[in-house]
mmCIF file of C-alpha atoms and ligand atoms in Angstrom:
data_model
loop_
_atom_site.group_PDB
_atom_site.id
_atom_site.type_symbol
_atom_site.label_atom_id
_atom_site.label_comp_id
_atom_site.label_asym_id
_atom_site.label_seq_id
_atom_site.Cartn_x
_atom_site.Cartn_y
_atom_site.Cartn_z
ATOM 1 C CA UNK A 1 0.000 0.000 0.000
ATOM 2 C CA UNK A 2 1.230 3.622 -1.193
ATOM 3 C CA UNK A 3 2.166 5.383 2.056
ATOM 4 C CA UNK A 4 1.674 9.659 1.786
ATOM 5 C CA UNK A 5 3.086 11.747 3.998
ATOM 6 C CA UNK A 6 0.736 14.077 5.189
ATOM 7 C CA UNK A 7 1.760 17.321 7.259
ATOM 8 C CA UNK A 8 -0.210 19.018 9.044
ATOM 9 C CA UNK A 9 -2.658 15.945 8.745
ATOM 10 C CA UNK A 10 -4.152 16.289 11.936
ATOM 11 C CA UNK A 11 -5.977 19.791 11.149
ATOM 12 C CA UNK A 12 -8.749 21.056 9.807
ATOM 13 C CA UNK A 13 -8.019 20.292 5.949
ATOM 14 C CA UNK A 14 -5.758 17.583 6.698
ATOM 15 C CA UNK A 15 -8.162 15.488 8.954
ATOM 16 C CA UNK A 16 -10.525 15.510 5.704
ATOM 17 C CA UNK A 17 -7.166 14.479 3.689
ATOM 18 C CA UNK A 18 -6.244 11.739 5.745
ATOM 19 C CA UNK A 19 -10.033 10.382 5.773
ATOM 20 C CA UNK A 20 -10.161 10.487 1.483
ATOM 21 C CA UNK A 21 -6.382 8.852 1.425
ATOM 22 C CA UNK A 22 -7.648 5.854 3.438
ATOM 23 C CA UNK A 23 -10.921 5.783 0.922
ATOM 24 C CA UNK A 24 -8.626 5.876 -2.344
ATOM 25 C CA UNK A 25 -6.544 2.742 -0.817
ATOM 26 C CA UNK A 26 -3.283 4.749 0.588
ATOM 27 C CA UNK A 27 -1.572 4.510 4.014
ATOM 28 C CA UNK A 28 -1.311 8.214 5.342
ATOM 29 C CA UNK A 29 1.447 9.073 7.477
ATOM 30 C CA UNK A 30 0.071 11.696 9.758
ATOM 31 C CA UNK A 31 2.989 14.318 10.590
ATOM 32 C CA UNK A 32 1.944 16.878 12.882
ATOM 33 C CA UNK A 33 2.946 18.983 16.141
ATOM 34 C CA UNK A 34 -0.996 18.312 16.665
ATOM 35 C CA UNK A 35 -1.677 22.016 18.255
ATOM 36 C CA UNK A 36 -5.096 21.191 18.487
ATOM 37 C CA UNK A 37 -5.460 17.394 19.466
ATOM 38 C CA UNK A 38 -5.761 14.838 17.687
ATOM 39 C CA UNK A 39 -9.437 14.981 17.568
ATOM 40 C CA UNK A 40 -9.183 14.641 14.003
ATOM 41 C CA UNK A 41 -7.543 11.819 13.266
ATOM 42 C CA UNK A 42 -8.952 9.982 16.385
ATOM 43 C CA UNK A 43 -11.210 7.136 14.279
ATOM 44 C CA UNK A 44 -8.620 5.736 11.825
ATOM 45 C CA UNK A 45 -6.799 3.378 14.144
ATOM 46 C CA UNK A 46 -4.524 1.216 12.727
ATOM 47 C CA UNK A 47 -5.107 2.512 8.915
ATOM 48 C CA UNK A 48 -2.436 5.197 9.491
ATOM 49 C CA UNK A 49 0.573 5.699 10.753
ATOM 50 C CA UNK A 50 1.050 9.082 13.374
ATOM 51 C CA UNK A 51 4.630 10.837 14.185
ATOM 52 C CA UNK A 52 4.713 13.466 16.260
ATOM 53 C CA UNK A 53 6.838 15.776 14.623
ATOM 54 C CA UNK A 54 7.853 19.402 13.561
ATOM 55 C CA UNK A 55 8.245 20.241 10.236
ATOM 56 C CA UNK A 56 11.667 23.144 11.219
ATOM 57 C CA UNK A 57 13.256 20.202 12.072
ATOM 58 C CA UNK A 58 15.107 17.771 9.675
ATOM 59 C CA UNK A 59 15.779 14.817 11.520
ATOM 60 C CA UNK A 60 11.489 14.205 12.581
ATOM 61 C CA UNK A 61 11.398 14.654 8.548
ATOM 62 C CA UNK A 62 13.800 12.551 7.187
ATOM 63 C CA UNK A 63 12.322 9.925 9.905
ATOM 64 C CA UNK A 64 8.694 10.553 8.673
ATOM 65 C CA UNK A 65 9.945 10.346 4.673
ATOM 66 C CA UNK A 66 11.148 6.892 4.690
ATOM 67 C CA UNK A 67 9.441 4.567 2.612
ATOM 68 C CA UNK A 68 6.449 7.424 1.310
ATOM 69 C CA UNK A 69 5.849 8.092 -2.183
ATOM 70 C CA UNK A 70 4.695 11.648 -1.997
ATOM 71 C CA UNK A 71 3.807 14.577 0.172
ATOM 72 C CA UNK A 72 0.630 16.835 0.881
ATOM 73 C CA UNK A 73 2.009 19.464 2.644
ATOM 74 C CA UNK A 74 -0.365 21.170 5.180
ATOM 75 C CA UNK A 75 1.360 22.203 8.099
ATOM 76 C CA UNK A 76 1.917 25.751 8.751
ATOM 77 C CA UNK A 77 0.519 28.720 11.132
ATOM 78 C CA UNK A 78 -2.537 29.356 9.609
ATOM 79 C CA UNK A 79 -4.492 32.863 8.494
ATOM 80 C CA UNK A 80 -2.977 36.441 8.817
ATOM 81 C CA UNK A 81 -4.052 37.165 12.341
ATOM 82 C CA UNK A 82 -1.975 34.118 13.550
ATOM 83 C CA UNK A 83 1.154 35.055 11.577
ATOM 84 C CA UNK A 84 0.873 38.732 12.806
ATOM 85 C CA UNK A 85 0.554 37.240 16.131
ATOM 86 C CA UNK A 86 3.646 34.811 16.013
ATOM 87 C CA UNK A 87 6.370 36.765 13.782
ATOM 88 C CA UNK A 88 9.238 34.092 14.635
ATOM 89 C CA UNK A 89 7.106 31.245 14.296
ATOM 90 C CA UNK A 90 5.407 32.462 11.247
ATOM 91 C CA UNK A 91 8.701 32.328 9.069
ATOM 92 C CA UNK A 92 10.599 29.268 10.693
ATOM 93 C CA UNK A 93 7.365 27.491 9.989
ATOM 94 C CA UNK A 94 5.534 28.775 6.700
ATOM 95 C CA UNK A 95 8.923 29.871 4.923
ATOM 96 C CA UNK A 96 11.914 28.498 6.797
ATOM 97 C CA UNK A 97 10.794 25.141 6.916
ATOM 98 C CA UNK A 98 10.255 24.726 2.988
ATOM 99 C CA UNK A 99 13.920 24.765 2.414
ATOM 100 C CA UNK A 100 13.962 21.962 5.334
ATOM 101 C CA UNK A 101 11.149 19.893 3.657
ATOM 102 C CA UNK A 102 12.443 20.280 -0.225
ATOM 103 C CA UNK A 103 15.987 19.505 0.687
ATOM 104 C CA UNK A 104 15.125 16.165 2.516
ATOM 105 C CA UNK A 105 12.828 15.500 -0.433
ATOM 106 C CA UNK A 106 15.553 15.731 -2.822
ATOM 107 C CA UNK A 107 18.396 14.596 -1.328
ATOM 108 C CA UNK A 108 20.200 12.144 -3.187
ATOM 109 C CA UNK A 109 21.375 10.039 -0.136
ATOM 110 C CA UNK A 110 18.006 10.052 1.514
ATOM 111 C CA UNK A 111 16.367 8.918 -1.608
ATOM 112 C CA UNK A 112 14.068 10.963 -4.067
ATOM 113 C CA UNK A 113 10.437 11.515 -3.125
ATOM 114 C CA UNK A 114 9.149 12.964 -6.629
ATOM 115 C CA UNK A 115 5.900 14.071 -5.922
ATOM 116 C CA UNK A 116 4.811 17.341 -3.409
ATOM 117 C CA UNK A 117 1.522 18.903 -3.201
ATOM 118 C CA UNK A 118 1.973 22.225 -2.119
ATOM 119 C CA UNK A 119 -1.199 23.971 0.003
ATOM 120 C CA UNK A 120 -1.203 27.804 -0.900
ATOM 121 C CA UNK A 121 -3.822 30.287 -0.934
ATOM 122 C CA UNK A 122 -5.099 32.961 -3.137
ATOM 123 C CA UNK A 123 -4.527 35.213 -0.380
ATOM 124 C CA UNK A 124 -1.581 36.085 -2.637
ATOM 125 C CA UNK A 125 -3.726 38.150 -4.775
ATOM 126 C CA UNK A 126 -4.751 40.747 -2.023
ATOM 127 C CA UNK A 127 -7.184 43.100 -2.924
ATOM 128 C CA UNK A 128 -7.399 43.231 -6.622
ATOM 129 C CA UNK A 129 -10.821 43.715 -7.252
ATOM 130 C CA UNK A 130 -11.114 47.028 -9.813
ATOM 131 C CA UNK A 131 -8.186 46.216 -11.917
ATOM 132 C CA UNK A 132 -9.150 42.451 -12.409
ATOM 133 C CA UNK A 133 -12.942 41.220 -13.101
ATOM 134 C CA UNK A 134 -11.059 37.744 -12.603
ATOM 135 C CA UNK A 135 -7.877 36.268 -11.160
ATOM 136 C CA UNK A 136 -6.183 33.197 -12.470
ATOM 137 C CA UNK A 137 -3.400 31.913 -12.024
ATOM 138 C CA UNK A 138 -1.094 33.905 -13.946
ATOM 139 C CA UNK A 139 -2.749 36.807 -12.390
ATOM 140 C CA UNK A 140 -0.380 39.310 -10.384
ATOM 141 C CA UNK A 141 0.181 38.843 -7.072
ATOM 142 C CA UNK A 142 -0.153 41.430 -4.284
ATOM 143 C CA UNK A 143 -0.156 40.024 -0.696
ATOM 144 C CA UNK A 144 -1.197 42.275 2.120
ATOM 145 C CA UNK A 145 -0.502 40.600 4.857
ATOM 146 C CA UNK A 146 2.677 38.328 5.969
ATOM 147 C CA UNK A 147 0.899 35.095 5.946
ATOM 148 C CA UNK A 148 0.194 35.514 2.274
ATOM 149 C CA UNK A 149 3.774 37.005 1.493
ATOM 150 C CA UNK A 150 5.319 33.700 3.465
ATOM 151 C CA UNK A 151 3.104 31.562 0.962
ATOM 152 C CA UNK A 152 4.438 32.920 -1.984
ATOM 153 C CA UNK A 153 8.230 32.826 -0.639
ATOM 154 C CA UNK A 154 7.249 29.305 -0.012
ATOM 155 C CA UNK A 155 6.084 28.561 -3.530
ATOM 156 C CA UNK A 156 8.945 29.720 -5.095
ATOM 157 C CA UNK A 157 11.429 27.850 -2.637
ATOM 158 C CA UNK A 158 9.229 24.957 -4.072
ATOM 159 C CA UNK A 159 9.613 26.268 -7.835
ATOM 160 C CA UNK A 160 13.479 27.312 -7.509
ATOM 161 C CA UNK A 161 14.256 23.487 -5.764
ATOM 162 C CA UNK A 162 12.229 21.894 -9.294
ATOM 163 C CA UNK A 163 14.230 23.905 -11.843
ATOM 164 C CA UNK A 164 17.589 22.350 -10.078
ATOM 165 C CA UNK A 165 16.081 19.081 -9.414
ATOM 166 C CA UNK A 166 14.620 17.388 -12.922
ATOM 167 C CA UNK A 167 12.354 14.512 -11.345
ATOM 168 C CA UNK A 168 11.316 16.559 -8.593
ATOM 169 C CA UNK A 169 7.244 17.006 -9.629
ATOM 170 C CA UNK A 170 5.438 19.673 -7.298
ATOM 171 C CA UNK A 171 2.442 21.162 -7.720
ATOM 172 C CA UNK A 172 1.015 24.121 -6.155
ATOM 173 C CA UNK A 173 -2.627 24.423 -4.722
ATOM 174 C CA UNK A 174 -3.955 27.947 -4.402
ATOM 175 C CA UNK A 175 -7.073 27.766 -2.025
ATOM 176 C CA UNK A 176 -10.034 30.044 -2.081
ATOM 177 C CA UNK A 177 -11.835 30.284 1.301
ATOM 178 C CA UNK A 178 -12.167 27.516 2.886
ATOM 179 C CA UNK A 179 -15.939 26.542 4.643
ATOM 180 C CA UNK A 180 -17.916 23.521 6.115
ATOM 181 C CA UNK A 181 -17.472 20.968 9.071
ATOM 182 C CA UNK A 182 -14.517 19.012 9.080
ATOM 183 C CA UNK A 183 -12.966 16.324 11.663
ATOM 184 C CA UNK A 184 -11.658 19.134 13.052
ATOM 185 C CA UNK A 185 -13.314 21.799 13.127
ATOM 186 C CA UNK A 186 -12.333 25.876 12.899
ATOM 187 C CA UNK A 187 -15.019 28.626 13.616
ATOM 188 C CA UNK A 188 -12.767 31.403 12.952
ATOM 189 C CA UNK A 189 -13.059 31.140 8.953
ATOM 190 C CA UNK A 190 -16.002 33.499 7.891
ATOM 191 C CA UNK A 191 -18.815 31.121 6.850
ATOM 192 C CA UNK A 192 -18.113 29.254 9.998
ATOM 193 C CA UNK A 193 -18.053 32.206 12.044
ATOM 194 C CA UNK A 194 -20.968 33.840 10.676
ATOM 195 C CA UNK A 195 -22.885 30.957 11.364
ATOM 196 C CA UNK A 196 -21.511 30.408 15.277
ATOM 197 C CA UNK A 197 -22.852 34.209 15.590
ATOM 198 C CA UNK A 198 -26.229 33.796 14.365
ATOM 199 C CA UNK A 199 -26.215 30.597 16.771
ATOM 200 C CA UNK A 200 -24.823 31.917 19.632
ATOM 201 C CA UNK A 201 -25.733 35.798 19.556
ATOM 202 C CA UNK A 202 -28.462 35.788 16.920
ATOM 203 C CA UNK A 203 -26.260 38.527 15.475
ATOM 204 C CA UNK A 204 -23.715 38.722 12.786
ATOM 205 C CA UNK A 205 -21.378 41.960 12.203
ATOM 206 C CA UNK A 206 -19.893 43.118 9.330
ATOM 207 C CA UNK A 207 -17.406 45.565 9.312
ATOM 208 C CA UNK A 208 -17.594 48.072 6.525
ATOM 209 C CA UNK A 209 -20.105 47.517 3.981
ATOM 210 C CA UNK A 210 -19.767 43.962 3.201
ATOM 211 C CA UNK A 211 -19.116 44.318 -0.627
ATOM 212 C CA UNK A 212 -15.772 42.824 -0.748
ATOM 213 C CA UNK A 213 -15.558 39.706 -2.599
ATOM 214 C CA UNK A 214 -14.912 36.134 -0.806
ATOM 215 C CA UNK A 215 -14.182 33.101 -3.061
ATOM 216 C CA UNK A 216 -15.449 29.862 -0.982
ATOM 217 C CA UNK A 217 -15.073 26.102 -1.234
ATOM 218 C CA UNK A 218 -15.684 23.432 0.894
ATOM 219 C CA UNK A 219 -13.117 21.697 3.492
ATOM 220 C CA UNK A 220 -13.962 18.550 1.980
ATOM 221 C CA UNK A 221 -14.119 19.492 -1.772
ATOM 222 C CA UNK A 222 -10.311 21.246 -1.038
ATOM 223 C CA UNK A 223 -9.290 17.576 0.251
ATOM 224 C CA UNK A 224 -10.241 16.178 -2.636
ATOM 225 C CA UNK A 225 -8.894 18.181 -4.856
ATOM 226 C CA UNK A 226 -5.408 18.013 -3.027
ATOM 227 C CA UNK A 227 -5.793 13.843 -3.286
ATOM 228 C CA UNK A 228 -6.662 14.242 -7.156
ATOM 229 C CA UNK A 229 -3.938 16.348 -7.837
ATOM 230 C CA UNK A 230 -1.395 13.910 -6.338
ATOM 231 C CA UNK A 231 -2.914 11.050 -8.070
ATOM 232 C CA UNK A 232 -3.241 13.051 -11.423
ATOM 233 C CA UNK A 233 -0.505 11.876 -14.104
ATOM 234 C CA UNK A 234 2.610 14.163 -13.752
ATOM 235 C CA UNK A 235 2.780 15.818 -17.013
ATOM 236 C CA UNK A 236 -0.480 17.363 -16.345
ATOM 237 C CA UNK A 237 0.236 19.071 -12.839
ATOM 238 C CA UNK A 238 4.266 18.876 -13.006
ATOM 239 C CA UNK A 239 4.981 22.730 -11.446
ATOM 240 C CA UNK A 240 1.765 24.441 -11.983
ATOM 241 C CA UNK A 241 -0.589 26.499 -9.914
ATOM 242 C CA UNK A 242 -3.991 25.712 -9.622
ATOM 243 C CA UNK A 243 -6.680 27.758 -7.694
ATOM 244 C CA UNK A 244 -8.824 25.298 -5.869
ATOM 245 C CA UNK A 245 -12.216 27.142 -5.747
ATOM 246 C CA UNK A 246 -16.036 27.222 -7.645
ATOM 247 C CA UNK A 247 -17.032 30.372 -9.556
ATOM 248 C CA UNK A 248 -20.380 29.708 -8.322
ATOM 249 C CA UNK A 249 -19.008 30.522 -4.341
ATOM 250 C CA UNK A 250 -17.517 34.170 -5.522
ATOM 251 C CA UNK A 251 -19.858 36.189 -3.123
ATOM 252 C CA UNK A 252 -20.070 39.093 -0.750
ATOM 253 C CA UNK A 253 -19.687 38.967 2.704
ATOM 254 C CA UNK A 254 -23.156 40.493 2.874
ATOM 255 C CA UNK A 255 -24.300 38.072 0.340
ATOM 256 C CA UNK A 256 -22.877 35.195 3.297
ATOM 257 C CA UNK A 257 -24.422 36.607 5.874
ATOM 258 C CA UNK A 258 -27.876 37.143 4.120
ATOM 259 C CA UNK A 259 -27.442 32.687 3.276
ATOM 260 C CA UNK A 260 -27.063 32.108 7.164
ATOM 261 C CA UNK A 261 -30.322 34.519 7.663
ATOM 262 C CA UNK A 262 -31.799 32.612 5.142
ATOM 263 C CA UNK A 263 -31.652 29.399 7.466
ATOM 264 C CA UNK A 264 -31.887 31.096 10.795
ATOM 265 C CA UNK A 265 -33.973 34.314 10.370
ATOM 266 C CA UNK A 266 -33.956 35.457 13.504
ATOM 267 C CA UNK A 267 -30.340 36.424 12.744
ATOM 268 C CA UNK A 268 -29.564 40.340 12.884
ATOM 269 C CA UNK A 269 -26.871 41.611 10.564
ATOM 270 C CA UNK A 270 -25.101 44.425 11.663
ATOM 271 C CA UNK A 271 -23.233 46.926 9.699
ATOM 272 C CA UNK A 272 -20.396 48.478 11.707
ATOM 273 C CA UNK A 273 -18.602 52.078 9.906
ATOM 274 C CA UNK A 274 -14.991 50.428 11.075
ATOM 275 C CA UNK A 275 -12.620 49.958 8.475
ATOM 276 C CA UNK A 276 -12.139 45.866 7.721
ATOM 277 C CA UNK A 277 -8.719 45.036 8.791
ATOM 278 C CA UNK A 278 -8.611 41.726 6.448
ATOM 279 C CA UNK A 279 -8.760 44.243 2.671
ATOM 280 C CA UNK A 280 -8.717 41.019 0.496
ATOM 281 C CA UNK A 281 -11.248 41.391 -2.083
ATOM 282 C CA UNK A 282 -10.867 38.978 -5.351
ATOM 283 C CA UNK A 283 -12.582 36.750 -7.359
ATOM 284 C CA UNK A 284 -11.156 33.936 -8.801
ATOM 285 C CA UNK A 285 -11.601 31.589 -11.685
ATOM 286 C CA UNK A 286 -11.311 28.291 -11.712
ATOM 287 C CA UNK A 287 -11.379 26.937 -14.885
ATOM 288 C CA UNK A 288 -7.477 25.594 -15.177
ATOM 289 C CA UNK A 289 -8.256 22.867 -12.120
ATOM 290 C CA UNK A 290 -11.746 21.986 -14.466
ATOM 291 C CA UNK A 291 -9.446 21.929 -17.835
ATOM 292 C CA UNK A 292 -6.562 20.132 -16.779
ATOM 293 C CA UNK A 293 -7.263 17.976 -14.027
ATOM 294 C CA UNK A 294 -11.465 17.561 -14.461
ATOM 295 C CA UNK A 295 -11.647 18.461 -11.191
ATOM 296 C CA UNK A 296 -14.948 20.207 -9.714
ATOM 297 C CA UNK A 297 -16.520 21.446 -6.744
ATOM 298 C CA UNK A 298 -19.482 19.261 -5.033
ATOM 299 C CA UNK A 299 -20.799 21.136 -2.233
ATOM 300 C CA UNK A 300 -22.364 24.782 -2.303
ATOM 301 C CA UNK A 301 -22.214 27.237 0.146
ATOM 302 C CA UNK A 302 -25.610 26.556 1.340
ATOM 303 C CA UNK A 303 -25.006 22.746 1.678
ATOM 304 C CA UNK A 304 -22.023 24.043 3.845
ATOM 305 C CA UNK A 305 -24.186 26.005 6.006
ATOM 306 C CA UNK A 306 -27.017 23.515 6.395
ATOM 307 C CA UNK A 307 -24.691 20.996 7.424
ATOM 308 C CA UNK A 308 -22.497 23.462 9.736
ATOM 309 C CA UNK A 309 -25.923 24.352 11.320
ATOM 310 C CA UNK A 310 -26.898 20.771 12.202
ATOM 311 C CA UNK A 311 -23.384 20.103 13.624
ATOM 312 C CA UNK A 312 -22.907 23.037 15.648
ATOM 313 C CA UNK A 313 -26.301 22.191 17.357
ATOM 314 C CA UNK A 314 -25.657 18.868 17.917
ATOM 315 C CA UNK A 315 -23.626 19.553 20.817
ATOM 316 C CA UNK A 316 -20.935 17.714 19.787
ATOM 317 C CA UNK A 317 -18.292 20.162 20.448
ATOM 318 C CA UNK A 318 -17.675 23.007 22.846
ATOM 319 C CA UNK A 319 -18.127 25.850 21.024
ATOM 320 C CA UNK A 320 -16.045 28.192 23.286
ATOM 321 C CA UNK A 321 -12.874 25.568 22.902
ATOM 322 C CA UNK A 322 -9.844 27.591 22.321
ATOM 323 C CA UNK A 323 -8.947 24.644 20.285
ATOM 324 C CA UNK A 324 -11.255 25.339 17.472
ATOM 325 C CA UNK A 325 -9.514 28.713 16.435
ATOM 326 C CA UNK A 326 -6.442 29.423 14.858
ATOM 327 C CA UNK A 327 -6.391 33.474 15.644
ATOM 328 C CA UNK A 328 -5.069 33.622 19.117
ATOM 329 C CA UNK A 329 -2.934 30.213 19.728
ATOM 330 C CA UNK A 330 0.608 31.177 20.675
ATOM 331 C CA UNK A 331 2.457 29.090 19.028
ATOM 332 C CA UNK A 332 6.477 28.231 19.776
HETATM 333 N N1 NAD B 1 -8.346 27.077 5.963
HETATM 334 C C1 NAD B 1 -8.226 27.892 4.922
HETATM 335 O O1 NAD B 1 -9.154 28.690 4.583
HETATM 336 C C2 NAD B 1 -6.974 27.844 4.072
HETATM 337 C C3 NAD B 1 -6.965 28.571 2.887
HETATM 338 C C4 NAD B 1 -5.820 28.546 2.103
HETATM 339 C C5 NAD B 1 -4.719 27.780 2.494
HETATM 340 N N2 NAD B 1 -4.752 27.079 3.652
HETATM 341 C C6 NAD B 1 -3.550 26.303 4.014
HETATM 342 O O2 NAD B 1 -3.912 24.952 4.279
HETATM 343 C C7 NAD B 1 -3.029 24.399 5.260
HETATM 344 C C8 NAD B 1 -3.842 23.755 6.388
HETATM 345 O O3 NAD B 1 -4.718 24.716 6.970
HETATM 346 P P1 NAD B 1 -5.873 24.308 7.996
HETATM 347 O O4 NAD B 1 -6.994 25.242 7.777
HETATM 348 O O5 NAD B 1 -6.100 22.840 7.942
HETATM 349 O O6 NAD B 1 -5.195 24.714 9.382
HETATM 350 P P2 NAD B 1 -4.988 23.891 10.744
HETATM 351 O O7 NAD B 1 -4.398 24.828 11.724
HETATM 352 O O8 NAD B 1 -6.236 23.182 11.118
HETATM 353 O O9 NAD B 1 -3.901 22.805 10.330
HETATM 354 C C9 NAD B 1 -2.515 23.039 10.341
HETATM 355 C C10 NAD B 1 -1.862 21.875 11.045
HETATM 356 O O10 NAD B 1 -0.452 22.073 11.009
HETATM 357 C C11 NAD B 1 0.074 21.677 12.275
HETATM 358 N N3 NAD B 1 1.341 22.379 12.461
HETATM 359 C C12 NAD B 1 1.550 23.694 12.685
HETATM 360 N N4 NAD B 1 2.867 23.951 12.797
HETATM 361 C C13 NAD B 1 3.502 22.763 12.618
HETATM 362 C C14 NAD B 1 4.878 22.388 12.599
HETATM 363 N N5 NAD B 1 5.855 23.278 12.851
HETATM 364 N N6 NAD B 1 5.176 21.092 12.361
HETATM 365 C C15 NAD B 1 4.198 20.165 12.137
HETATM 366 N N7 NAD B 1 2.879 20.463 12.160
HETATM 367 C C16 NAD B 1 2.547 21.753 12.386
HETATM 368 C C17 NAD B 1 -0.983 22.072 13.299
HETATM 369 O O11 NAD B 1 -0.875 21.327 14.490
HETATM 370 C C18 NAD B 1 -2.277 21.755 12.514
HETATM 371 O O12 NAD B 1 -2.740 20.448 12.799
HETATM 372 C C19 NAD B 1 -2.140 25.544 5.723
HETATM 373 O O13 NAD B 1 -0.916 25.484 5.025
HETATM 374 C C20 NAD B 1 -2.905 26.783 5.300
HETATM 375 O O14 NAD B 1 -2.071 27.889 5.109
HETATM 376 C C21 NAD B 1 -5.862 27.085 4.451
#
């Protein structure tokens, strides 16, 4: 059985990774510092393998790479409030640690692994919206924020380490927004948070006017495509960029908030005159991922909410866990 190493496999994307890898017939080796538990990755007993590891350091690496046949790389500090937060960590982690993880990829007496799935994020584009109708993915780039500069540093670590490396075969994700209920969940990403607030408050705010553009997909729908693209034949997604998104899930963040009235109508959206400190406003296409690797969305933003709804009232978690937010972890 085809083992993957997956990074950051016990969060919120990777949990949903992990759970498709087992479906398709691989053996995922789960590499993570597991910040938030391992919640996630709790019900797969003896179909995967777990190490406990960091990905700054070389030797938990070259220890986890033995004997795998490609990589989804996940792990990182996640979302420009956490980065902002955690300077140090930010770089050695989302930057820094590239070099670590494409070097022990490559290295010629630790034995090739070809194949690397790289998890950006459109973020890159910043706030384009008047001199773009549409970003693809030769679209230019204009972070705002140092989480989104550290992912394109990291892509081009990635790029730079393929041009001196012939049968080294990564390709880079860019993700749109990601929504929905996962093995482990987050309720600091908008949709999720929106619809915690209408739950919990019966309020939602929005700062500014809510115009600005969000391009959404679904946790489990990003999995999938990250699982497709490592299985898809390598002259077809050797060294490109794909966004990972569905045209139909371009919408404003009054638009979002109106959907989670829509289900729970007692909701009150609030308009607040503050400047929104996160200025990303984009909207993406996705028609390369469609083109190249067939690839499409299957759940809509509604389904998302529907199904975030049902699990959020289920009691199932505690919604005030620290452990279900990225923003204010401290990490080392
Ligand atoms: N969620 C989104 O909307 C979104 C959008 C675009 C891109 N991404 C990217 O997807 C990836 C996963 O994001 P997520 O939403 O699942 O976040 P997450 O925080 O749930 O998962 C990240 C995982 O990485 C682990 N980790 C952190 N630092 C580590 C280290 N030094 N060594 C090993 N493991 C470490 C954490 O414990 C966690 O399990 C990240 O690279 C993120 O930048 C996410």
């Amino acid at each position: 059985m085809k083992k993957i190493l997956v990074t950051g496999g016990g969060g919120y994307i990777g949990s949903s990774v992990v759970d498709i890898l087992i479906e398709r017939g691989f053996h995922p080796v789960v590499f993570d510092t597991f910040f938030w538990g391992k919640e996630g990755i709790a019900f797969q007993d003896n179909k995967i393998t777990v190490i406990e590891g960091d990905v700054r350091n070389s030797r938990d690496l070259i220890y986890a790479l033995q004997e795998t046949e490609g990589v989804i790389h996940l792990a990182g500090i996640v979302g420009a409030p956490a980065c902002d937060k955690n300077p140090l960590a930010h770089y050695t982690t989302n930057v820094e640690s590239t070099h670590t993880l494409v070097n022990c990829m490559t290295d010629p007496e630790i034995g090739l692994v070809r194949d690397l799935i790289f998890c950006s994020s459109c973020s890159v584009y910043g706030n384009v919206n008047g001199l773009f109708d549409k970003v693809d993915e030769g679209s230019q780039t204009m972070p705002l924020s140092s989480y989104a500069d550290g992912k394109l540093r990291a892509e081009s670590i990635i790029m730079e380490k393929a041009k001196q490396v012939p049968h080294f075969s990564p390709t880079i994700l860019r993700l749109t927004t990601i929504f929905g209920w996962s093995l482990r969940p987050r309720l600091d990403l908008v949709t999720n948070l929106f619809v915690y607030k209408a739950l919990k408050d019966k309020k939602i705010t929005i700062h500014g006017d809510g115009m600005q553009y969000r391009s959404l997909i679904h946790v489990r729908d990003v999995a999938r495509a990250l699982v497709d693209a490592l299985q898809a034949p390598r002259y077809v997604r050797d060294r490109q960029i794909f966004h990972v998104g569905e045209e139909t899930n371009n919408v404003t963040v009054r638009d979002l908030a109106e959907l989670v009235k829509k289900y729970l109508p007692e909701t009150e959206i609030e308009y607040q005159q503050v400047e929104d400190s996160d200025r990303r406003d984009y909207r993406i296409t996705c028609q390369k991922i469609k083109n190249r690797l067939n690839w499409q969305a299957e759940y809509s933003v509604e389904q998302g909410i529907q199904e975030l709804i049902e699990k959020l009232q289920s009691g199932t978690i505690d919604l005030e866990g620290p452990q279900y937010r990225n923003n204010n972890f401290d990490y080392r």
